[in-house]
mmCIF file with all atom_site columns, C-alpha atoms in Angstrom:
data_model
loop_
_atom_site.group_PDB
_atom_site.id
_atom_site.type_symbol
_atom_site.label_atom_id
_atom_site.label_alt_id
_atom_site.label_comp_id
_atom_site.label_asym_id
_atom_site.label_entity_id
_atom_site.label_seq_id
_atom_site.pdbx_PDB_ins_code
_atom_site.Cartn_x
_atom_site.Cartn_y
_atom_site.Cartn_z
_atom_site.occupancy
_atom_site.B_iso_or_equiv
_atom_site.pdbx_formal_charge
_atom_site.auth_seq_id
_atom_site.auth_comp_id
_atom_site.auth_asym_id
_atom_site.auth_atom_id
_atom_site.pdbx_PDB_model_num
ATOM 1   C CA . MET Y 1 1   ? 84.080  69.839  104.937 1.00 0.00 ? 1   MET Y CA 1
ATOM 2   C CA . SER Y 1 2   ? 80.432  69.110  105.790 1.00 0.00 ? 2   SER Y CA 1
ATOM 3   C CA . GLN Y 1 3   ? 77.627  71.597  105.302 1.00 0.00 ? 3   GLN Y CA 1
ATOM 4   C CA . THR Y 1 4   ? 77.348  72.041  109.087 1.00 0.00 ? 4   THR Y CA 1
ATOM 5   C CA . GLU Y 1 5   ? 81.080  72.729  109.415 1.00 0.00 ? 5   GLU Y CA 1
ATOM 6   C CA . THR Y 1 6   ? 80.908  75.207  106.547 1.00 0.00 ? 6   THR Y CA 1
ATOM 7   C CA . ARG Y 1 7   ? 78.048  77.056  108.246 1.00 0.00 ? 7   ARG Y CA 1
ATOM 8   C CA . SER Y 1 8   ? 79.947  77.082  111.550 1.00 0.00 ? 8   SER Y CA 1
ATOM 9   C CA . ALA Y 1 9   ? 83.087  78.485  109.946 1.00 0.00 ? 9   ALA Y CA 1
ATOM 10  C CA . GLY Y 1 10  ? 81.014  81.072  108.104 1.00 0.00 ? 10  GLY Y CA 1
ATOM 11  C CA . SER Y 1 11  ? 79.247  82.239  111.237 1.00 0.00 ? 11  SER Y CA 1
ATOM 12  C CA . SER Y 1 12  ? 82.597  82.407  113.067 1.00 0.00 ? 12  SER Y CA 1
ATOM 13  C CA . TRP Y 1 13  ? 84.009  84.788  110.463 1.00 0.00 ? 13  TRP Y CA 1
ATOM 14  C CA . LEU Y 1 14  ? 80.748  86.726  110.485 1.00 0.00 ? 14  LEU Y CA 1
ATOM 15  C CA . ASN Y 1 15  ? 81.118  87.289  114.241 1.00 0.00 ? 15  ASN Y CA 1
ATOM 16  C CA . VAL Y 1 16  ? 84.587  88.722  113.666 1.00 0.00 ? 16  VAL Y CA 1
ATOM 17  C CA . ALA Y 1 17  ? 83.266  90.925  110.847 1.00 0.00 ? 17  ALA Y CA 1
ATOM 18  C CA . VAL Y 1 18  ? 80.409  92.218  113.009 1.00 0.00 ? 18  VAL Y CA 1
ATOM 19  C CA . ASP Y 1 19  ? 82.799  93.041  115.864 1.00 0.00 ? 19  ASP Y CA 1
ATOM 20  C CA . TYR Y 1 20  ? 85.669  94.579  113.904 1.00 0.00 ? 20  TYR Y CA 1
ATOM 21  C CA . GLY Y 1 21  ? 84.177  95.544  110.532 1.00 0.00 ? 21  GLY Y CA 1
ATOM 22  C CA . PRO Y 1 22  ? 82.897  98.946  111.741 1.00 0.00 ? 22  PRO Y CA 1
ATOM 23  C CA . LEU Y 1 23  ? 86.332  99.772  113.158 1.00 0.00 ? 23  LEU Y CA 1
ATOM 24  C CA . LEU Y 1 24  ? 87.971  98.868  109.838 1.00 0.00 ? 24  LEU Y CA 1
ATOM 25  C CA . VAL Y 1 25  ? 85.504  101.164 108.061 1.00 0.00 ? 25  VAL Y CA 1
ATOM 26  C CA . PHE Y 1 26  ? 86.394  103.926 110.539 1.00 0.00 ? 26  PHE Y CA 1
ATOM 27  C CA . LEU Y 1 27  ? 90.108  103.510 109.856 1.00 0.00 ? 27  LEU Y CA 1
ATOM 28  C CA . LEU Y 1 28  ? 89.739  103.387 106.064 1.00 0.00 ? 28  LEU Y CA 1
ATOM 29  C CA . VAL Y 1 29  ? 87.501  106.468 105.854 1.00 0.00 ? 29  VAL Y CA 1
ATOM 30  C CA . TYR Y 1 30  ? 89.775  108.355 108.233 1.00 0.00 ? 30  TYR Y CA 1
ATOM 31  C CA . ARG Y 1 31  ? 92.880  107.473 106.187 1.00 0.00 ? 31  ARG Y CA 1
ATOM 32  C CA . LEU Y 1 32  ? 91.201  108.457 102.906 1.00 0.00 ? 32  LEU Y CA 1
ATOM 33  C CA . ASN Y 1 33  ? 90.399  111.901 104.297 1.00 0.00 ? 33  ASN Y CA 1
ATOM 34  C CA . ALA Y 1 34  ? 93.463  112.523 106.476 1.00 0.00 ? 34  ALA Y CA 1
ATOM 35  C CA . PRO Y 1 35  ? 95.542  115.479 105.218 1.00 0.00 ? 35  PRO Y CA 1
ATOM 36  C CA . ASP Y 1 36  ? 99.151  115.020 104.140 1.00 0.00 ? 36  ASP Y CA 1
ATOM 37  C CA . ASP Y 1 37  ? 100.205 117.957 106.307 1.00 0.00 ? 37  ASP Y CA 1
ATOM 38  C CA . PRO Y 1 38  ? 99.405  117.997 110.034 1.00 0.00 ? 38  PRO Y CA 1
ATOM 39  C CA . ALA Y 1 39  ? 96.769  120.734 109.738 1.00 0.00 ? 39  ALA Y CA 1
ATOM 40  C CA . PRO Y 1 40  ? 94.423  120.542 112.772 1.00 0.00 ? 40  PRO Y CA 1
ATOM 41  C CA . ALA Y 1 41  ? 91.314  121.481 110.732 1.00 0.00 ? 41  ALA Y CA 1
ATOM 42  C CA . GLY Y 1 42  ? 91.968  118.778 108.129 1.00 0.00 ? 42  GLY Y CA 1
ATOM 43  C CA . GLU Y 1 43  ? 92.703  116.202 110.813 1.00 0.00 ? 43  GLU Y CA 1
ATOM 44  C CA . LEU Y 1 44  ? 89.465  117.014 112.626 1.00 0.00 ? 44  LEU Y CA 1
ATOM 45  C CA . LEU Y 1 45  ? 87.474  116.773 109.405 1.00 0.00 ? 45  LEU Y CA 1
ATOM 46  C CA . ALA Y 1 46  ? 88.955  113.335 108.710 1.00 0.00 ? 46  ALA Y CA 1
ATOM 47  C CA . ILE Y 1 47  ? 88.014  112.209 112.232 1.00 0.00 ? 47  ILE Y CA 1
ATOM 48  C CA . ILE Y 1 48  ? 84.453  113.481 111.764 1.00 0.00 ? 48  ILE Y CA 1
ATOM 49  C CA . TYR Y 1 49  ? 84.083  111.669 108.429 1.00 0.00 ? 49  TYR Y CA 1
ATOM 50  C CA . GLY Y 1 50  ? 85.508  108.502 109.942 1.00 0.00 ? 50  GLY Y CA 1
ATOM 51  C CA . THR Y 1 51  ? 83.236  108.752 112.972 1.00 0.00 ? 51  THR Y CA 1
ATOM 52  C CA . GLY Y 1 52  ? 80.143  109.142 110.781 1.00 0.00 ? 52  GLY Y CA 1
ATOM 53  C CA . ALA Y 1 53  ? 81.137  106.070 108.760 1.00 0.00 ? 53  ALA Y CA 1
ATOM 54  C CA . PHE Y 1 54  ? 81.842  104.206 112.015 1.00 0.00 ? 54  PHE Y CA 1
ATOM 55  C CA . MET Y 1 55  ? 78.338  104.943 113.286 1.00 0.00 ? 55  MET Y CA 1
ATOM 56  C CA . ALA Y 1 56  ? 76.689  103.828 110.046 1.00 0.00 ? 56  ALA Y CA 1
ATOM 57  C CA . ALA Y 1 57  ? 78.812  100.653 109.879 1.00 0.00 ? 57  ALA Y CA 1
ATOM 58  C CA . ALA Y 1 58  ? 78.001  99.775  113.514 1.00 0.00 ? 58  ALA Y CA 1
ATOM 59  C CA . VAL Y 1 59  ? 74.259  99.994  112.837 1.00 0.00 ? 59  VAL Y CA 1
ATOM 60  C CA . ALA Y 1 60  ? 74.727  97.933  109.651 1.00 0.00 ? 60  ALA Y CA 1
ATOM 61  C CA . ALA Y 1 61  ? 76.687  95.308  111.627 1.00 0.00 ? 61  ALA Y CA 1
ATOM 62  C CA . LEU Y 1 62  ? 73.870  95.060  114.166 1.00 0.00 ? 62  LEU Y CA 1
ATOM 63  C CA . ILE Y 1 63  ? 71.344  94.509  111.363 1.00 0.00 ? 63  ILE Y CA 1
ATOM 64  C CA . VAL Y 1 64  ? 73.587  91.877  109.737 1.00 0.00 ? 64  VAL Y CA 1
ATOM 65  C CA . SER Y 1 65  ? 73.968  90.096  113.091 1.00 0.00 ? 65  SER Y CA 1
ATOM 66  C CA . LYS Y 1 66  ? 70.203  89.863  113.427 1.00 0.00 ? 66  LYS Y CA 1
ATOM 67  C CA . TRP Y 1 67  ? 69.731  88.808  109.807 1.00 0.00 ? 67  TRP Y CA 1
ATOM 68  C CA . ARG Y 1 68  ? 72.513  86.264  109.452 1.00 0.00 ? 68  ARG Y CA 1
ATOM 69  C CA . LEU Y 1 69  ? 73.026  85.023  113.017 1.00 0.00 ? 69  LEU Y CA 1
ATOM 70  C CA . GLY Y 1 70  ? 69.412  85.347  114.124 1.00 0.00 ? 70  GLY Y CA 1
ATOM 71  C CA . LYS Y 1 71  ? 70.280  87.279  117.275 1.00 0.00 ? 71  LYS Y CA 1
ATOM 72  C CA . VAL Y 1 72  ? 71.747  90.479  118.654 1.00 0.00 ? 72  VAL Y CA 1
ATOM 73  C CA . SER Y 1 73  ? 73.413  89.968  122.016 1.00 0.00 ? 73  SER Y CA 1
ATOM 74  C CA . PRO Y 1 74  ? 72.851  92.529  124.800 1.00 0.00 ? 74  PRO Y CA 1
ATOM 75  C CA . MET Y 1 75  ? 76.575  93.343  124.624 1.00 0.00 ? 75  MET Y CA 1
ATOM 76  C CA . LEU Y 1 76  ? 76.323  94.193  120.929 1.00 0.00 ? 76  LEU Y CA 1
ATOM 77  C CA . TRP Y 1 77  ? 73.224  96.327  121.529 1.00 0.00 ? 77  TRP Y CA 1
ATOM 78  C CA . PHE Y 1 78  ? 75.020  98.273  124.251 1.00 0.00 ? 78  PHE Y CA 1
ATOM 79  C CA . SER Y 1 79  ? 78.172  98.683  122.178 1.00 0.00 ? 79  SER Y CA 1
ATOM 80  C CA . THR Y 1 80  ? 76.229  99.951  119.152 1.00 0.00 ? 80  THR Y CA 1
ATOM 81  C CA . ILE Y 1 81  ? 74.218  102.420 121.234 1.00 0.00 ? 81  ILE Y CA 1
ATOM 82  C CA . LEU Y 1 82  ? 77.434  103.860 122.687 1.00 0.00 ? 82  LEU Y CA 1
ATOM 83  C CA . ILE Y 1 83  ? 79.088  104.031 119.259 1.00 0.00 ? 83  ILE Y CA 1
ATOM 84  C CA . VAL Y 1 84  ? 76.164  106.047 117.920 1.00 0.00 ? 84  VAL Y CA 1
ATOM 85  C CA . GLY Y 1 85  ? 75.866  108.206 121.048 1.00 0.00 ? 85  GLY Y CA 1
ATOM 86  C CA . PHE Y 1 86  ? 79.533  109.023 121.519 1.00 0.00 ? 86  PHE Y CA 1
ATOM 87  C CA . GLY Y 1 87  ? 80.027  109.314 117.774 1.00 0.00 ? 87  GLY Y CA 1
ATOM 88  C CA . ALA Y 1 88  ? 77.301  111.940 117.675 1.00 0.00 ? 88  ALA Y CA 1
ATOM 89  C CA . LEU Y 1 89  ? 79.021  113.838 120.518 1.00 0.00 ? 89  LEU Y CA 1
ATOM 90  C CA . THR Y 1 90  ? 82.332  113.687 118.626 1.00 0.00 ? 90  THR Y CA 1
ATOM 91  C CA . ILE Y 1 91  ? 80.724  115.155 115.506 1.00 0.00 ? 91  ILE Y CA 1
ATOM 92  C CA . PHE Y 1 92  ? 78.687  117.767 117.386 1.00 0.00 ? 92  PHE Y CA 1
ATOM 93  C CA . PHE Y 1 93  ? 81.542  119.075 119.539 1.00 0.00 ? 93  PHE Y CA 1
ATOM 94  C CA . GLY Y 1 94  ? 84.311  118.378 117.033 1.00 0.00 ? 94  GLY Y CA 1
ATOM 95  C CA . ASP Y 1 95  ? 86.282  116.522 119.711 1.00 0.00 ? 95  ASP Y CA 1
ATOM 96  C CA . PRO Y 1 96  ? 87.605  112.976 119.130 1.00 0.00 ? 96  PRO Y CA 1
ATOM 97  C CA . VAL Y 1 97  ? 87.954  112.345 122.861 1.00 0.00 ? 97  VAL Y CA 1
ATOM 98  C CA . PHE Y 1 98  ? 84.335  111.178 122.998 1.00 0.00 ? 98  PHE Y CA 1
ATOM 99  C CA . VAL Y 1 99  ? 84.762  108.349 120.504 1.00 0.00 ? 99  VAL Y CA 1
ATOM 100 C CA . GLN Y 1 100 ? 88.062  107.403 122.172 1.00 0.00 ? 100 GLN Y CA 1
ATOM 101 C CA . LEU Y 1 101 ? 86.411  107.217 125.590 1.00 0.00 ? 101 LEU Y CA 1
ATOM 102 C CA . LYS Y 1 102 ? 83.672  104.918 124.339 1.00 0.00 ? 102 LYS Y CA 1
ATOM 103 C CA . PRO Y 1 103 ? 85.744  101.682 124.570 1.00 0.00 ? 103 PRO Y CA 1
ATOM 104 C CA . THR Y 1 104 ? 86.891  102.575 128.091 1.00 0.00 ? 104 THR Y CA 1
ATOM 105 C CA . ILE Y 1 105 ? 83.289  102.980 129.205 1.00 0.00 ? 105 ILE Y CA 1
ATOM 106 C CA . ILE Y 1 106 ? 82.191  99.725  127.571 1.00 0.00 ? 106 ILE Y CA 1
ATOM 107 C CA . TYR Y 1 107 ? 85.090  97.763  129.066 1.00 0.00 ? 107 TYR Y CA 1
ATOM 108 C CA . SER Y 1 108 ? 84.571  99.288  132.513 1.00 0.00 ? 108 SER Y CA 1
ATOM 109 C CA . VAL Y 1 109 ? 80.810  98.732  132.606 1.00 0.00 ? 109 VAL Y CA 1
ATOM 110 C CA . PHE Y 1 110 ? 81.007  95.109  131.506 1.00 0.00 ? 110 PHE Y CA 1
ATOM 111 C CA . GLY Y 1 111 ? 84.074  94.400  133.617 1.00 0.00 ? 111 GLY Y CA 1
ATOM 112 C CA . VAL Y 1 112 ? 82.439  95.669  136.791 1.00 0.00 ? 112 VAL Y CA 1
ATOM 113 C CA . ALA Y 1 113 ? 79.105  93.985  135.960 1.00 0.00 ? 113 ALA Y CA 1
ATOM 114 C CA . LEU Y 1 114 ? 80.727  90.591  135.361 1.00 0.00 ? 114 LEU Y CA 1
ATOM 115 C CA . LEU Y 1 115 ? 82.788  90.768  138.552 1.00 0.00 ? 115 LEU Y CA 1
ATOM 116 C CA . VAL Y 1 116 ? 79.804  91.860  140.639 1.00 0.00 ? 116 VAL Y CA 1
ATOM 117 C CA . GLY Y 1 117 ? 77.876  88.939  139.159 1.00 0.00 ? 117 GLY Y CA 1
ATOM 118 C CA . PHE Y 1 118 ? 80.754  86.592  139.935 1.00 0.00 ? 118 PHE Y CA 1
ATOM 119 C CA . PHE Y 1 119 ? 80.890  87.597  143.607 1.00 0.00 ? 119 PHE Y CA 1
ATOM 120 C CA . ALA Y 1 120 ? 77.099  87.259  143.750 1.00 0.00 ? 120 ALA Y CA 1
ATOM 121 C CA . GLY Y 1 121 ? 77.357  83.747  142.300 1.00 0.00 ? 121 GLY Y CA 1
ATOM 122 C CA . ARG Y 1 122 ? 75.783  84.648  138.936 1.00 0.00 ? 122 ARG Y CA 1
ATOM 123 C CA . ALA Y 1 123 ? 77.434  84.042  135.571 1.00 0.00 ? 123 ALA Y CA 1
ATOM 124 C CA . LEU Y 1 124 ? 76.252  87.176  133.806 1.00 0.00 ? 124 LEU Y CA 1
ATOM 125 C CA . LEU Y 1 125 ? 78.368  86.437  130.726 1.00 0.00 ? 125 LEU Y CA 1
ATOM 126 C CA . LYS Y 1 126 ? 75.966  83.670  129.719 1.00 0.00 ? 126 LYS Y CA 1
ATOM 127 C CA . ILE Y 1 127 ? 73.079  86.146  129.845 1.00 0.00 ? 127 ILE Y CA 1
ATOM 128 C CA . LEU Y 1 128 ? 74.964  88.907  128.035 1.00 0.00 ? 128 LEU Y CA 1
ATOM 129 C CA . LEU Y 1 129 ? 76.138  86.629  125.238 1.00 0.00 ? 129 LEU Y CA 1
ATOM 130 C CA . GLU Y 1 130 ? 72.848  84.731  124.955 1.00 0.00 ? 130 GLU Y CA 1
ATOM 131 C CA . ALA Y 1 131 ? 75.055  81.711  124.274 1.00 0.00 ? 131 ALA Y CA 1
ATOM 132 C CA . ALA Y 1 132 ? 75.080  78.127  125.501 1.00 0.00 ? 132 ALA Y CA 1
ATOM 133 C CA . PHE Y 1 133 ? 78.416  76.283  125.306 1.00 0.00 ? 133 PHE Y CA 1
ATOM 134 C CA . GLU Y 1 134 ? 77.668  72.564  125.131 1.00 0.00 ? 134 GLU Y CA 1
ATOM 135 C CA . GLY Y 1 135 ? 78.561  70.721  128.331 1.00 0.00 ? 135 GLY Y CA 1
ATOM 136 C CA . LEU Y 1 136 ? 79.946  73.718  130.223 1.00 0.00 ? 136 LEU Y CA 1
ATOM 137 C CA . SER Y 1 137 ? 79.047  73.555  133.905 1.00 0.00 ? 137 SER Y CA 1
ATOM 138 C CA . ASP Y 1 138 ? 77.741  76.449  135.978 1.00 0.00 ? 138 ASP Y CA 1
ATOM 139 C CA . THR Y 1 139 ? 81.138  76.637  137.675 1.00 0.00 ? 139 THR Y CA 1
ATOM 140 C CA . GLY Y 1 140 ? 82.791  76.942  134.267 1.00 0.00 ? 140 GLY Y CA 1
ATOM 141 C CA . TRP Y 1 141 ? 80.459  79.779  133.279 1.00 0.00 ? 141 TRP Y CA 1
ATOM 142 C CA . LEU Y 1 142 ? 81.140  81.513  136.588 1.00 0.00 ? 142 LEU Y CA 1
ATOM 143 C CA . LYS Y 1 143 ? 84.917  81.312  136.139 1.00 0.00 ? 143 LYS Y CA 1
ATOM 144 C CA . LEU Y 1 144 ? 84.636  82.485  132.538 1.00 0.00 ? 144 LEU Y CA 1
ATOM 145 C CA . SER Y 1 145 ? 82.600  85.486  133.669 1.00 0.00 ? 145 SER Y CA 1
ATOM 146 C CA . ARG Y 1 146 ? 85.253  86.313  136.273 1.00 0.00 ? 146 ARG Y CA 1
ATOM 147 C CA . ASN Y 1 147 ? 88.069  86.023  133.758 1.00 0.00 ? 147 ASN Y CA 1
ATOM 148 C CA . TRP Y 1 148 ? 86.347  88.218  131.181 1.00 0.00 ? 148 TRP Y CA 1
ATOM 149 C CA . GLY Y 1 149 ? 85.489  90.729  133.903 1.00 0.00 ? 149 GLY Y CA 1
ATOM 150 C CA . VAL Y 1 150 ? 89.154  91.109  134.841 1.00 0.00 ? 150 VAL Y CA 1
ATOM 151 C CA . PHE Y 1 151 ? 90.191  91.185  131.173 1.00 0.00 ? 151 PHE Y CA 1
ATOM 152 C CA . PHE Y 1 152 ? 87.698  93.938  130.348 1.00 0.00 ? 152 PHE Y CA 1
ATOM 153 C CA . LEU Y 1 153 ? 89.076  96.100  133.170 1.00 0.00 ? 153 LEU Y CA 1
ATOM 154 C CA . VAL Y 1 154 ? 92.631  95.529  131.875 1.00 0.00 ? 154 VAL Y CA 1
ATOM 155 C CA . LEU Y 1 155 ? 91.468  96.644  128.409 1.00 0.00 ? 155 LEU Y CA 1
ATOM 156 C CA . ALA Y 1 156 ? 89.867  99.753  129.918 1.00 0.00 ? 156 ALA Y CA 1
ATOM 157 C CA . VAL Y 1 157 ? 93.168  100.762 131.527 1.00 0.00 ? 157 VAL Y CA 1
ATOM 158 C CA . LEU Y 1 158 ? 95.094  99.890  128.364 1.00 0.00 ? 158 LEU Y CA 1
ATOM 159 C CA . ASN Y 1 159 ? 92.771  102.012 126.220 1.00 0.00 ? 159 ASN Y CA 1
ATOM 160 C CA . GLU Y 1 160 ? 93.360  105.015 128.473 1.00 0.00 ? 160 GLU Y CA 1
ATOM 161 C CA . VAL Y 1 161 ? 97.141  104.518 128.392 1.00 0.00 ? 161 VAL Y CA 1
ATOM 162 C CA . LEU Y 1 162 ? 97.192  104.269 124.596 1.00 0.00 ? 162 LEU Y CA 1
ATOM 163 C CA . ARG Y 1 163 ? 94.808  107.204 124.231 1.00 0.00 ? 163 ARG Y CA 1
ATOM 164 C CA . ALA Y 1 164 ? 97.173  109.339 126.310 1.00 0.00 ? 164 ALA Y CA 1
ATOM 165 C CA . GLN Y 1 165 ? 100.364 108.177 124.576 1.00 0.00 ? 165 GLN Y CA 1
ATOM 166 C CA . LEU Y 1 166 ? 99.391  107.922 120.892 1.00 0.00 ? 166 LEU Y CA 1
ATOM 167 C CA . ASP Y 1 167 ? 97.985  110.268 118.309 1.00 0.00 ? 167 ASP Y CA 1
ATOM 168 C CA . PHE Y 1 168 ? 94.523  109.511 116.933 1.00 0.00 ? 168 PHE Y CA 1
ATOM 169 C CA . GLU Y 1 169 ? 95.695  107.373 114.021 1.00 0.00 ? 169 GLU Y CA 1
ATOM 170 C CA . GLY Y 1 170 ? 98.091  105.457 116.251 1.00 0.00 ? 170 GLY Y CA 1
ATOM 171 C CA . TRP Y 1 171 ? 95.258  104.778 118.663 1.00 0.00 ? 171 TRP Y CA 1
ATOM 172 C CA . LEU Y 1 172 ? 93.083  103.487 115.817 1.00 0.00 ? 172 LEU Y CA 1
ATOM 173 C CA . TRP Y 1 173 ? 95.801  101.122 114.605 1.00 0.00 ? 173 TRP Y CA 1
ATOM 174 C CA . ALA Y 1 174 ? 96.292  99.873  118.160 1.00 0.00 ? 174 ALA Y CA 1
ATOM 175 C CA . LYS Y 1 175 ? 92.713  98.585  118.114 1.00 0.00 ? 175 LYS Y CA 1
ATOM 176 C CA . PHE Y 1 176 ? 93.811  96.114  115.431 1.00 0.00 ? 176 PHE Y CA 1
ATOM 177 C CA . TRP Y 1 177 ? 97.416  95.371  116.346 1.00 0.00 ? 177 TRP Y CA 1
ATOM 178 C CA . VAL Y 1 178 ? 97.038  95.344  120.152 1.00 0.00 ? 178 VAL Y CA 1
ATOM 179 C CA . PHE Y 1 179 ? 93.429  94.770  121.211 1.00 0.00 ? 179 PHE Y CA 1
ATOM 180 C CA . LEU Y 1 180 ? 92.476  92.215  118.544 1.00 0.00 ? 180 LEU Y CA 1
ATOM 181 C CA . PRO Y 1 181 ? 95.464  89.860  119.128 1.00 0.00 ? 181 PRO Y CA 1
ATOM 182 C CA . LEU Y 1 182 ? 95.111  90.175  122.898 1.00 0.00 ? 182 LEU Y CA 1
ATOM 183 C CA . THR Y 1 183 ? 91.438  89.252  122.694 1.00 0.00 ? 183 THR Y CA 1
ATOM 184 C CA . PHE Y 1 184 ? 92.059  86.160  120.584 1.00 0.00 ? 184 PHE Y CA 1
ATOM 185 C CA . LEU Y 1 185 ? 94.942  85.057  122.810 1.00 0.00 ? 185 LEU Y CA 1
ATOM 186 C CA . PHE Y 1 186 ? 92.800  85.542  125.910 1.00 0.00 ? 186 PHE Y CA 1
ATOM 187 C CA . THR Y 1 187 ? 89.904  83.609  124.357 1.00 0.00 ? 187 THR Y CA 1
ATOM 188 C CA . PHE Y 1 188 ? 92.113  80.633  123.472 1.00 0.00 ? 188 PHE Y CA 1
ATOM 189 C CA . ALA Y 1 189 ? 93.835  80.761  126.867 1.00 0.00 ? 189 ALA Y CA 1
ATOM 190 C CA . ASN Y 1 190 ? 90.471  80.086  128.539 1.00 0.00 ? 190 ASN Y CA 1
ATOM 191 C CA . ILE Y 1 191 ? 89.765  76.925  126.526 1.00 0.00 ? 191 ILE Y CA 1
ATOM 192 C CA . PRO Y 1 192 ? 91.758  74.488  128.763 1.00 0.00 ? 192 PRO Y CA 1
ATOM 193 C CA . MET Y 1 193 ? 89.914  75.747  131.858 1.00 0.00 ? 193 MET Y CA 1
ATOM 194 C CA . LEU Y 1 194 ? 86.556  75.407  130.098 1.00 0.00 ? 194 LEU Y CA 1
ATOM 195 C CA . LEU Y 1 195 ? 87.352  71.860  128.938 1.00 0.00 ? 195 LEU Y CA 1
ATOM 196 C CA . LYS Y 1 196 ? 88.098  70.926  132.558 1.00 0.00 ? 196 LYS Y CA 1
ATOM 197 C CA . HIS Y 1 197 ? 84.612  72.120  133.448 1.00 0.00 ? 197 HIS Y CA 1
ATOM 198 C CA . GLY Y 1 198 ? 82.795  69.962  130.943 1.00 0.00 ? 198 GLY Y CA 1
ATOM 199 C CA . LEU Y 1 199 ? 82.951  71.965  127.720 1.00 0.00 ? 199 LEU Y CA 1
ATOM 200 C CA . SER Y 1 200 ? 82.734  69.683  124.676 1.00 0.00 ? 200 SER Y CA 1
ATOM 201 C CA . ILE Y 1 201 ? 84.990  70.047  121.641 1.00 0.00 ? 201 ILE Y CA 1
ATOM 202 C CA . ASP Y 1 202 ? 82.078  71.510  119.669 1.00 0.00 ? 202 ASP Y CA 1
ATOM 203 C CA . GLY Y 1 203 ? 81.431  73.820  122.585 1.00 0.00 ? 203 GLY Y CA 1
ATOM 204 C CA . ALA Y 1 204 ? 85.067  74.946  122.496 1.00 0.00 ? 204 ALA Y CA 1
ATOM 205 C CA . GLU Y 1 205 ? 84.598  76.012  118.873 1.00 0.00 ? 205 GLU Y CA 1
ATOM 206 C CA . ASN Y 1 206 ? 81.514  77.991  119.888 1.00 0.00 ? 206 ASN Y CA 1
ATOM 207 C CA . ALA Y 1 207 ? 83.394  79.556  122.794 1.00 0.00 ? 207 ALA Y CA 1
ATOM 208 C CA . VAL Y 1 208 ? 85.878  81.013  120.319 1.00 0.00 ? 208 VAL Y CA 1
ATOM 209 C CA . LYS Y 1 209 ? 83.190  81.938  117.809 1.00 0.00 ? 209 LYS Y CA 1
ATOM 210 C CA . ASP Y 1 210 ? 80.947  83.633  120.382 1.00 0.00 ? 210 ASP Y CA 1
ATOM 211 C CA . GLU Y 1 211 ? 83.611  85.645  122.201 1.00 0.00 ? 211 GLU Y CA 1
ATOM 212 C CA . PRO Y 1 212 ? 82.233  88.885  123.665 1.00 0.00 ? 212 PRO Y CA 1
ATOM 213 C CA . PRO Y 1 213 ? 82.430  92.044  121.550 1.00 0.00 ? 213 PRO Y CA 1
ATOM 214 C CA . THR Y 1 214 ? 85.439  94.044  122.676 1.00 0.00 ? 214 THR Y CA 1
ATOM 215 C CA . GLY Y 1 215 ? 84.087  97.533  122.409 1.00 0.00 ? 215 GLY Y CA 1
ATOM 216 C CA . SER Y 1 216 ? 85.694  98.379  119.103 1.00 0.00 ? 216 SER Y CA 1
#
């Protein structure tokens, strides 16, 4: 493997770590502090500890993104601000609903923004990601923005369904076992369409590597 390929693979994994690392920290800290018995006070304390760790890890991920990748996309800025804001509300009010609502808000805002941009003839995804996929035409960017817009709205609805049906720990696990696989499958499913619109093979690798943050 060449030095360039090694760097590309490393940055790809770093993108995944930046997106999902804070959520993994949240889950681990929550599990370490979760009581064996279903005592509401102990459960709430575990959620508060996990939320605090989640906030700190999200800020750390943003710093790492700037340091190692040389950029922080507008989507990552927005996601981190909401993590800190809604995390603070969860801790202050002692109510996990705030941190659970955060992904729904992120998905809804970006979904609506991308679809509005699509109908206005503007590929906002390119601006939000601050990415340039080699060879991809304007039409390809526009279609990709539309597809991600619809996908984000589907995730918003799915988050609300899971939030209503699962307990807190079940909802946390769903972020890994439902949202993460769906996001990767959706990303790869777009590659054939992007290749038809001029995306190069190297650009296809970047399209996977630079997938939008999914509001973890």
